[in-house]
């Protein structure tokens, strides 16, 4: 097991509208404050994972799915992910609901775990950010329809962040304690 203080931590992300990046940057600041060296990379970047003690992957949901690049990254790097301290978190609007805001109850996390041969020990789900004005017309209409079905806000002027930052703090502490 790697030494907690001074760990080299990599956070790899797949983000569509920016909330996953925001969460990754927040984790970076928290872990750095705890003495870890943290590097952020997009999932598509060429990264040498051997330099890191811990690898965390964060991915957002778009149209009900994680980016295929997430699964490709995992497939290419599964042996190292299993050898090192590693974890995964998913960001979605469905995680705004209390009944769907844990890894065990979130349908996107469960879909990820059933699709991926990598089964990380560190798992978390975070609510995303709903900003209709920040979406293109097609995404805005699709998301409004989904929100209507799921009894969420449909006003096209809605901008609300569902990320529970205390939960992100707790996840940072879980990462740091490994």
Coordinates of N, CA and C in Angstrom, one line a residue:
X1 N 0.8 -1.2 0.0 CA 0.0 0.0 0.0 C 0.9 1.2 0.0
X2 N 0.5 2.3 -0.7 CA 1.3 3.4 -0.9 C 1.2 4.3 0.4
X3 N 2.2 5.1 0.6 CA 2.3 6.0 1.8 C 1.2 7.1 1.5
X4 N 0.5 7.4 2.6 CA -0.6 8.4 2.4 C -0.1 9.8 2.1
X5 N 0.8 10.2 3.0 CA 1.4 11.6 2.8 C 2.4 11.5 1.6
X6 N 2.2 12.5 0.7 CA 3.1 12.5 -0.4 C 2.7 11.7 -1.6
X7 N 1.5 11.1 -1.6 CA 1.1 10.2 -2.7 C 1.0 11.0 -4.0
X8 N 1.3 10.3 -5.1 CA 1.2 10.9 -6.4 C -0.2 10.4 -6.9
X9 N -1.1 11.3 -7.0 CA -2.5 11.0 -7.4 C -2.9 11.5 -8.7
X10 N -3.5 10.7 -9.6 CA -3.9 11.0 -10.9 C -5.5 11.0 -10.9
X11 N -6.0 12.1 -11.3 CA -7.5 12.2 -11.5 C -7.7 12.3 -13.0
X12 N -8.4 11.3 -13.6 CA -8.7 11.3 -15.0 C -10.2 11.6 -15.2
X13 N -10.6 12.4 -16.1 CA -12.0 12.8 -16.2 C -12.5 12.8 -17.6
X14 N -13.8 12.5 -17.7 CA -14.6 12.7 -18.9 C -15.8 13.6 -18.5
X15 N -15.8 14.8 -19.1 CA -16.8 15.8 -18.8 C -17.5 16.3 -20.1
X16 N -18.7 16.6 -20.0 CA -19.4 17.2 -21.2 C -19.7 18.6 -21.0
X17 N -20.3 19.0 -19.9 CA -20.7 20.4 -19.6 C -19.9 21.1 -18.5
X18 N -18.9 20.4 -18.0 CA -18.0 21.1 -17.1 C -18.1 20.7 -15.6
X19 N -19.2 20.1 -15.1 CA -19.4 19.9 -13.7 C -18.4 18.8 -13.2
X20 N -18.1 17.8 -14.0 CA -17.1 16.8 -13.6 C -15.8 17.4 -13.5
X21 N -15.4 18.3 -14.4 CA -14.1 19.0 -14.2 C -14.1 19.8 -12.9
X22 N -15.2 20.5 -12.7 CA -15.3 21.3 -11.4 C -15.1 20.4 -10.2
X23 N -15.7 19.2 -10.2 CA -15.5 18.3 -9.1 C -14.1 17.8 -9.0
X24 N -13.5 17.5 -10.1 CA -12.1 17.1 -10.1 C -11.1 18.1 -9.6
X25 N -11.4 19.4 -10.0 CA -10.5 20.5 -9.5 C -10.7 20.7 -8.0
X26 N -11.9 20.5 -7.5 CA -12.2 20.6 -6.1 C -11.4 19.5 -5.4
X27 N -11.5 18.2 -5.9 CA -10.8 17.1 -5.3 C -9.3 17.4 -5.3
X28 N -8.8 17.9 -6.4 CA -7.4 18.3 -6.5 C -7.0 19.2 -5.4
X29 N -7.7 20.3 -5.2 CA -7.4 21.2 -4.1 C -7.4 20.5 -2.7
X30 N -8.4 19.7 -2.5 CA -8.6 19.1 -1.2 C -7.4 18.1 -0.9
X31 N -7.1 17.3 -1.9 CA -6.0 16.3 -1.8 C -4.6 17.0 -1.6
X32 N -4.4 18.1 -2.4 CA -3.2 18.9 -2.3 C -3.0 19.5 -0.9
X33 N -4.1 19.9 -0.3 CA -4.1 20.5 1.1 C -3.8 19.4 2.1
X34 N -4.0 18.1 1.7 CA -3.7 17.0 2.6 C -2.2 16.5 2.3
X35 N -1.5 17.1 1.4 CA -0.1 16.8 1.1 C 0.1 15.9 -0.1
X36 N -0.9 15.6 -0.8 CA -0.8 14.8 -2.0 C -0.4 15.6 -3.2
X37 N 0.3 15.0 -4.1 CA 0.6 15.7 -5.4 C -0.4 15.1 -6.4
X38 N -1.2 16.0 -7.0 CA -2.3 15.6 -7.8 C -2.1 16.2 -9.3
X39 N -2.4 15.3 -10.2 CA -2.4 15.7 -11.6 C -3.8 15.4 -12.2
X40 N -4.3 16.3 -13.0 CA -5.6 16.1 -13.7 C -5.3 15.9 -15.2
X41 N -6.0 14.9 -15.8 CA -5.9 14.7 -17.2 C -7.3 14.3 -17.8
X42 N -7.5 14.7 -19.0 CA -8.7 14.2 -19.7 C -8.5 12.8 -20.0
X43 N -9.6 12.0 -20.1 CA -9.6 10.6 -20.3 C -8.9 10.2 -21.7
X44 N -9.0 11.1 -22.6 CA -8.4 10.9 -24.0 C -6.9 11.1 -24.0
X45 N -6.3 11.8 -23.0 CA -4.9 12.0 -23.0 C -4.1 10.7 -22.9
X46 N -2.9 10.8 -23.5 CA -1.9 9.7 -23.4 C -1.3 9.9 -22.0
X47 N -1.4 8.9 -21.1 CA -0.9 9.1 -19.7 C -0.1 7.9 -19.4
X48 N 1.0 8.1 -18.8 CA 1.8 7.0 -18.2 C 1.4 6.8 -16.8
X49 N 0.6 5.8 -16.5 CA 0.0 5.5 -15.2 C 1.0 5.0 -14.2
X50 N 2.2 4.5 -14.6 CA 3.1 3.9 -13.7 C 3.7 4.9 -12.7
X51 N 3.6 6.2 -13.0 CA 4.2 7.3 -12.1 C 3.3 7.6 -10.9
X52 N 2.1 7.0 -10.9 CA 1.1 7.4 -9.9 C 0.8 6.2 -8.9
X53 N 0.6 6.6 -7.6 CA 0.2 5.7 -6.6 C -1.3 5.4 -6.6
X54 N -2.1 6.5 -6.9 CA -3.5 6.4 -6.9 C -4.1 7.0 -8.2
X55 N -5.1 6.3 -8.7 CA -5.8 6.7 -9.9 C -7.3 6.8 -9.7
X56 N -7.8 7.9 -9.9 CA -9.3 8.1 -9.7 C -9.8 8.6 -11.1
X57 N -10.9 7.9 -11.5 CA -11.6 8.3 -12.7 C -13.0 8.9 -12.4
X58 N -13.2 10.1 -13.0 CA -14.5 10.7 -12.9 C -15.2 10.9 -14.2
X59 N -16.4 10.5 -14.3 CA -17.1 10.6 -15.6 C -18.6 11.0 -15.5
X60 N -19.0 11.9 -16.4 CA -20.3 12.4 -16.4 C -21.2 11.5 -17.3
X61 N -22.5 11.6 -17.1 CA -23.5 10.9 -17.9 C -24.0 11.9 -19.0
X62 N -24.1 11.4 -20.2 CA -24.7 12.1 -21.3 C -25.7 11.2 -22.0
X63 N -26.9 11.6 -22.1 CA -27.9 10.8 -22.7 C -27.9 9.4 -22.2
X64 N -27.8 9.3 -20.9 CA -27.9 8.0 -20.2 C -26.7 7.1 -20.2
X65 N -25.6 7.6 -20.7 CA -24.4 6.7 -20.8 C -23.1 7.5 -20.4
X66 N -22.1 6.7 -19.9 CA -20.8 7.2 -19.8 C -20.1 7.2 -21.1
X67 N -19.2 8.1 -21.4 CA -18.5 8.2 -22.6 C -17.8 6.9 -22.9
X68 N -17.8 6.4 -24.1 CA -17.1 5.1 -24.4 C -15.6 5.2 -24.2
X69 N -15.1 6.4 -24.2 CA -13.6 6.5 -23.9 C -13.3 6.1 -22.5
X70 N -14.3 6.2 -21.6 CA -14.0 5.7 -20.2 C -13.8 4.2 -20.2
X71 N -14.6 3.5 -20.9 CA -14.4 2.0 -20.9 C -13.1 1.6 -21.7
X72 N -12.8 2.4 -22.7 CA -11.6 2.1 -23.5 C -10.3 2.4 -22.6
X73 N -10.4 3.5 -21.8 CA -9.3 3.8 -20.9 C -9.1 2.6 -19.9
X74 N -10.2 2.2 -19.3 CA -10.2 1.1 -18.3 C -9.6 -0.2 -18.9
X75 N -10.1 -0.5 -20.1 CA -9.6 -1.7 -20.8 C -8.1 -1.7 -21.0
X76 N -7.6 -0.5 -21.5 CA -6.2 -0.4 -21.8 C -5.4 -0.5 -20.5
X77 N -5.9 0.0 -19.4 CA -5.1 0.1 -18.2 C -5.6 -0.7 -17.0
X78 N -6.4 -1.7 -17.2 CA -7.0 -2.4 -16.1 C -6.0 -3.1 -15.2
X79 N -5.0 -3.6 -15.7 CA -4.0 -4.3 -14.8 C -3.4 -3.3 -13.8
X80 N -3.0 -2.1 -14.3 CA -2.5 -1.1 -13.4 C -3.6 -0.5 -12.4
X81 N -4.8 -0.4 -12.9 CA -5.9 0.1 -12.1 C -6.1 -0.9 -10.9
X82 N -6.0 -2.2 -11.2 CA -6.2 -3.2 -10.1 C -5.0 -3.3 -9.2
X83 N -3.8 -2.9 -9.7 CA -2.6 -3.0 -8.9 C -2.5 -1.8 -7.9
X84 N -3.0 -0.7 -8.3 CA -2.9 0.6 -7.5 C -4.1 0.9 -6.8
X85 N -4.1 1.8 -5.9 CA -5.3 2.4 -5.2 C -6.0 3.1 -6.4
X86 N -7.3 2.7 -6.6 CA -8.0 3.3 -7.7 C -9.5 3.5 -7.3
X87 N -10.2 4.4 -8.0 CA -11.6 4.6 -7.7 C -12.3 5.2 -8.9
X88 N -13.6 5.3 -8.8 CA -14.4 5.8 -9.9 C -15.6 6.6 -9.3
X89 N -15.9 7.7 -9.9 CA -17.1 8.4 -9.5 C -17.8 8.9 -10.8
X90 N -19.1 8.9 -10.6 CA -20.0 9.2 -11.7 C -20.8 10.5 -11.4
X91 N -21.0 11.4 -12.3 CA -21.7 12.6 -12.1 C -23.0 12.6 -13.0
X92 N -24.2 12.8 -12.4 CA -25.4 12.8 -13.2 C -26.5 13.6 -12.5
X93 N -27.5 14.0 -13.3 CA -28.6 14.7 -12.7 C -29.5 13.7 -11.9
X94 N -29.5 12.5 -12.2 CA -30.4 11.5 -11.5 C -29.9 11.4 -10.1
X95 N -28.6 11.6 -9.8 CA -28.0 11.5 -8.5 C -28.5 12.7 -7.6
X96 N -29.3 13.6 -8.1 CA -29.9 14.6 -7.3 C -31.0 14.0 -6.3
X97 N -31.5 12.9 -6.7 CA -32.6 12.2 -5.9 C -32.0 11.4 -4.8
X98 N -32.5 11.6 -3.6 CA -32.0 10.8 -2.5 C -32.0 9.3 -2.7
X99 N -33.0 8.8 -3.4 CA -33.1 7.3 -3.6 C -32.1 6.8 -4.7
X100 N -31.4 7.7 -5.3 CA -30.4 7.4 -6.4 C -29.1 8.0 -6.3
X101 N -28.7 8.4 -5.0 CA -27.5 9.1 -4.8 C -26.3 8.4 -4.2
X102 N -26.4 7.0 -4.2 CA -25.3 6.2 -3.7 C -24.9 5.3 -4.8
X103 N -23.7 4.7 -4.7 CA -23.2 3.8 -5.7 C -24.2 2.6 -5.8
X104 N -24.7 2.2 -4.7 CA -25.6 1.0 -4.7 C -27.0 1.3 -5.3
X105 N -27.4 2.5 -5.3 CA -28.8 2.8 -5.7 C -28.8 3.6 -7.0
X106 N -27.7 4.1 -7.5 CA -27.6 4.9 -8.7 C -27.6 4.0 -10.0
X107 N -28.6 4.1 -10.8 CA -28.7 3.2 -12.0 C -27.5 3.3 -12.9
X108 N -26.9 4.5 -13.1 CA -25.7 4.7 -14.0 C -24.5 4.0 -13.4
X109 N -24.3 4.1 -12.1 CA -23.2 3.4 -11.4 C -23.4 1.9 -11.6
X110 N -24.6 1.4 -11.3 CA -24.9 0.0 -11.5 C -24.6 -0.5 -12.9
X111 N -25.0 0.3 -13.9 CA -24.8 0.0 -15.3 C -23.3 -0.1 -15.6
X112 N -22.6 0.9 -15.0 CA -21.1 0.9 -15.2 C -20.5 -0.4 -14.6
X113 N -20.9 -0.7 -13.4 CA -20.3 -1.9 -12.7 C -20.6 -3.2 -13.5
X114 N -21.8 -3.2 -14.1 CA -22.1 -4.5 -14.8 C -21.4 -4.5 -16.2
X115 N -21.1 -3.4 -16.7 CA -20.4 -3.3 -18.1 C -18.9 -3.4 -18.0
X116 N -18.4 -3.0 -16.9 CA -16.9 -2.9 -16.7 C -16.4 -4.1 -16.0
X117 N -15.3 -4.7 -16.5 CA -14.6 -5.8 -15.8 C -13.8 -5.3 -14.6
X118 N -13.5 -4.0 -14.6 CA -12.8 -3.4 -13.4 C -13.9 -3.1 -12.4
X119 N -13.6 -3.5 -11.2 CA -14.6 -3.3 -10.0 C -13.8 -2.5 -9.0
X120 N -13.8 -1.2 -9.1 CA -13.0 -0.4 -8.1 C -13.6 -0.4 -6.7
X121 N -12.7 -0.3 -5.7 CA -13.2 -0.4 -4.3 C -13.7 1.0 -3.9
X122 N -13.1 2.1 -4.4 CA -13.6 3.4 -4.1 C -14.6 3.8 -5.2
X123 N -15.9 4.0 -4.7 CA -17.0 4.4 -5.7 C -17.8 5.5 -5.0
X124 N -18.2 6.4 -5.9 CA -19.1 7.5 -5.4 C -19.9 8.0 -6.6
X125 N -21.0 8.6 -6.3 CA -21.9 9.3 -7.3 C -22.2 10.7 -6.8
X126 N -22.1 11.7 -7.7 CA -22.4 13.1 -7.3 C -23.5 13.6 -8.3
X127 N -24.3 14.5 -7.7 CA -25.3 15.2 -8.5 C -24.6 16.2 -9.4
X128 N -25.1 16.4 -10.6 CA -24.5 17.3 -11.6 C -25.0 18.7 -11.4
X129 N -24.9 19.4 -12.5 CA -25.4 20.8 -12.6 C -26.4 20.9 -13.7
X130 N -27.5 21.5 -13.4 CA -28.5 21.7 -14.5 C -28.5 23.1 -14.9
X131 N -28.1 23.4 -16.1 CA -28.0 24.8 -16.6 C -28.6 24.8 -18.0
X132 N -29.9 24.9 -18.2 CA -30.5 24.9 -19.5 C -29.9 25.9 -20.5
X133 N -29.5 27.1 -20.0 CA -28.9 28.1 -20.9 C -27.5 27.7 -21.4
X134 N -26.9 26.8 -20.7 CA -25.6 26.3 -21.1 C -25.6 25.2 -22.2
X135 N -26.7 24.7 -22.5 CA -26.9 23.6 -23.4 C -27.3 24.1 -24.8
X136 N -26.9 23.3 -25.8 CA -27.4 23.6 -27.2 C -28.9 23.2 -27.2
X137 N -29.6 23.6 -28.3 CA -31.0 23.4 -28.4 C -31.4 21.9 -28.2
X138 N -30.7 21.0 -28.9 CA -31.1 19.6 -28.8 C -30.9 19.1 -27.4
X139 N -29.7 19.3 -26.7 CA -29.6 18.8 -25.4 C -30.6 19.5 -24.4
X140 N -30.8 20.8 -24.6 CA -31.8 21.4 -23.7 C -33.1 20.8 -23.8
X141 N -33.6 20.4 -25.0 CA -34.9 19.8 -25.1 C -34.9 18.4 -24.6
X142 N -33.9 17.6 -24.9 CA -33.8 16.3 -24.3 C -33.8 16.3 -22.8
X143 N -33.0 17.1 -22.2 CA -32.9 17.2 -20.8 C -34.2 17.7 -20.2
X144 N -34.8 18.7 -20.8 CA -36.1 19.2 -20.3 C -37.1 18.0 -20.3
X145 N -37.1 17.3 -21.3 CA -38.1 16.1 -21.4 C -37.8 15.1 -20.3
X146 N -36.5 14.8 -20.1 CA -36.2 13.8 -19.1 C -36.6 14.4 -17.7
X147 N -36.3 15.7 -17.5 CA -36.7 16.3 -16.2 C -38.2 16.3 -16.1
X148 N -38.9 16.5 -17.1 CA -40.4 16.5 -17.0 C -40.9 15.1 -16.6
X149 N -40.3 14.0 -17.2 CA -40.6 12.6 -16.9 C -40.3 12.3 -15.4
X150 N -39.1 12.9 -15.0 CA -38.6 12.5 -13.6 C -39.0 13.6 -12.6
X151 N -39.9 14.4 -12.9 CA -40.5 15.5 -12.0 C -39.4 16.4 -11.5
X152 N -38.5 16.8 -12.4 CA -37.4 17.8 -12.1 C -37.8 19.1 -12.7
X153 N -37.0 20.1 -12.5 CA -37.3 21.5 -13.0 C -37.2 21.5 -14.6
X154 N -38.2 22.1 -15.2 CA -38.2 22.2 -16.6 C -38.2 23.6 -17.1
X155 N -38.2 24.6 -16.3 CA -38.1 26.0 -16.7 C -36.8 26.2 -17.4
X156 N -36.9 26.7 -18.7 CA -35.6 26.8 -19.5 C -34.6 27.8 -18.9
X157 N -35.0 28.6 -17.9 CA -34.1 29.5 -17.2 C -33.4 28.9 -16.0
X158 N -33.7 27.6 -15.7 CA -33.2 27.0 -14.5 C -31.7 26.8 -14.6
X159 N -31.0 27.1 -13.5 CA -29.6 26.8 -13.3 C -29.4 26.5 -11.9
X160 N -29.2 25.2 -11.6 CA -29.1 24.7 -10.2 C -28.0 23.6 -10.2
X161 N -27.2 23.8 -9.1 CA -26.1 22.8 -8.9 C -26.5 21.8 -7.9
X162 N -26.5 20.5 -8.2 CA -27.0 19.5 -7.3 C -25.8 18.8 -6.6
X163 N -24.6 19.2 -6.9 CA -23.4 18.5 -6.3 C -23.4 18.8 -4.8
X164 N -23.3 17.7 -4.0 CA -23.2 17.8 -2.6 C -21.7 17.9 -2.2
X165 N -21.2 19.1 -1.9 CA -19.7 19.3 -1.8 C -19.2 18.6 -0.5
X166 N -20.1 18.4 0.5 CA -19.6 17.7 1.7 C -19.3 16.2 1.3
X167 N -20.1 15.7 0.4 CA -19.9 14.3 -0.1 C -18.6 14.3 -0.9
X168 N -18.3 15.3 -1.6 CA -17.0 15.3 -2.3 C -15.9 15.4 -1.3
X169 N -16.0 16.2 -0.3 CA -15.0 16.2 0.8 C -14.8 14.8 1.4
X170 N -15.9 14.1 1.7 CA -15.8 12.8 2.2 C -15.1 11.8 1.3
X171 N -15.3 12.0 0.0 CA -14.7 11.1 -1.0 C -13.2 11.5 -1.1
X172 N -12.8 12.7 -1.0 CA -11.4 13.1 -0.9 C -10.7 12.5 0.3
X173 N -11.4 12.4 1.4 CA -10.8 11.8 2.6 C -10.7 10.3 2.4
X174 N -11.6 9.7 1.7 CA -11.5 8.2 1.4 C -10.2 8.0 0.5
X175 N -10.1 8.8 -0.5 CA -8.9 8.7 -1.4 C -7.6 8.9 -0.6
X176 N -7.6 9.9 0.2 CA -6.4 10.2 1.0 C -6.0 9.1 2.0
X177 N -7.0 8.5 2.6 CA -6.7 7.5 3.6 C -6.2 6.2 3.1
X178 N -6.2 6.0 1.8 CA -5.8 4.8 1.2 C -4.3 4.8 0.9

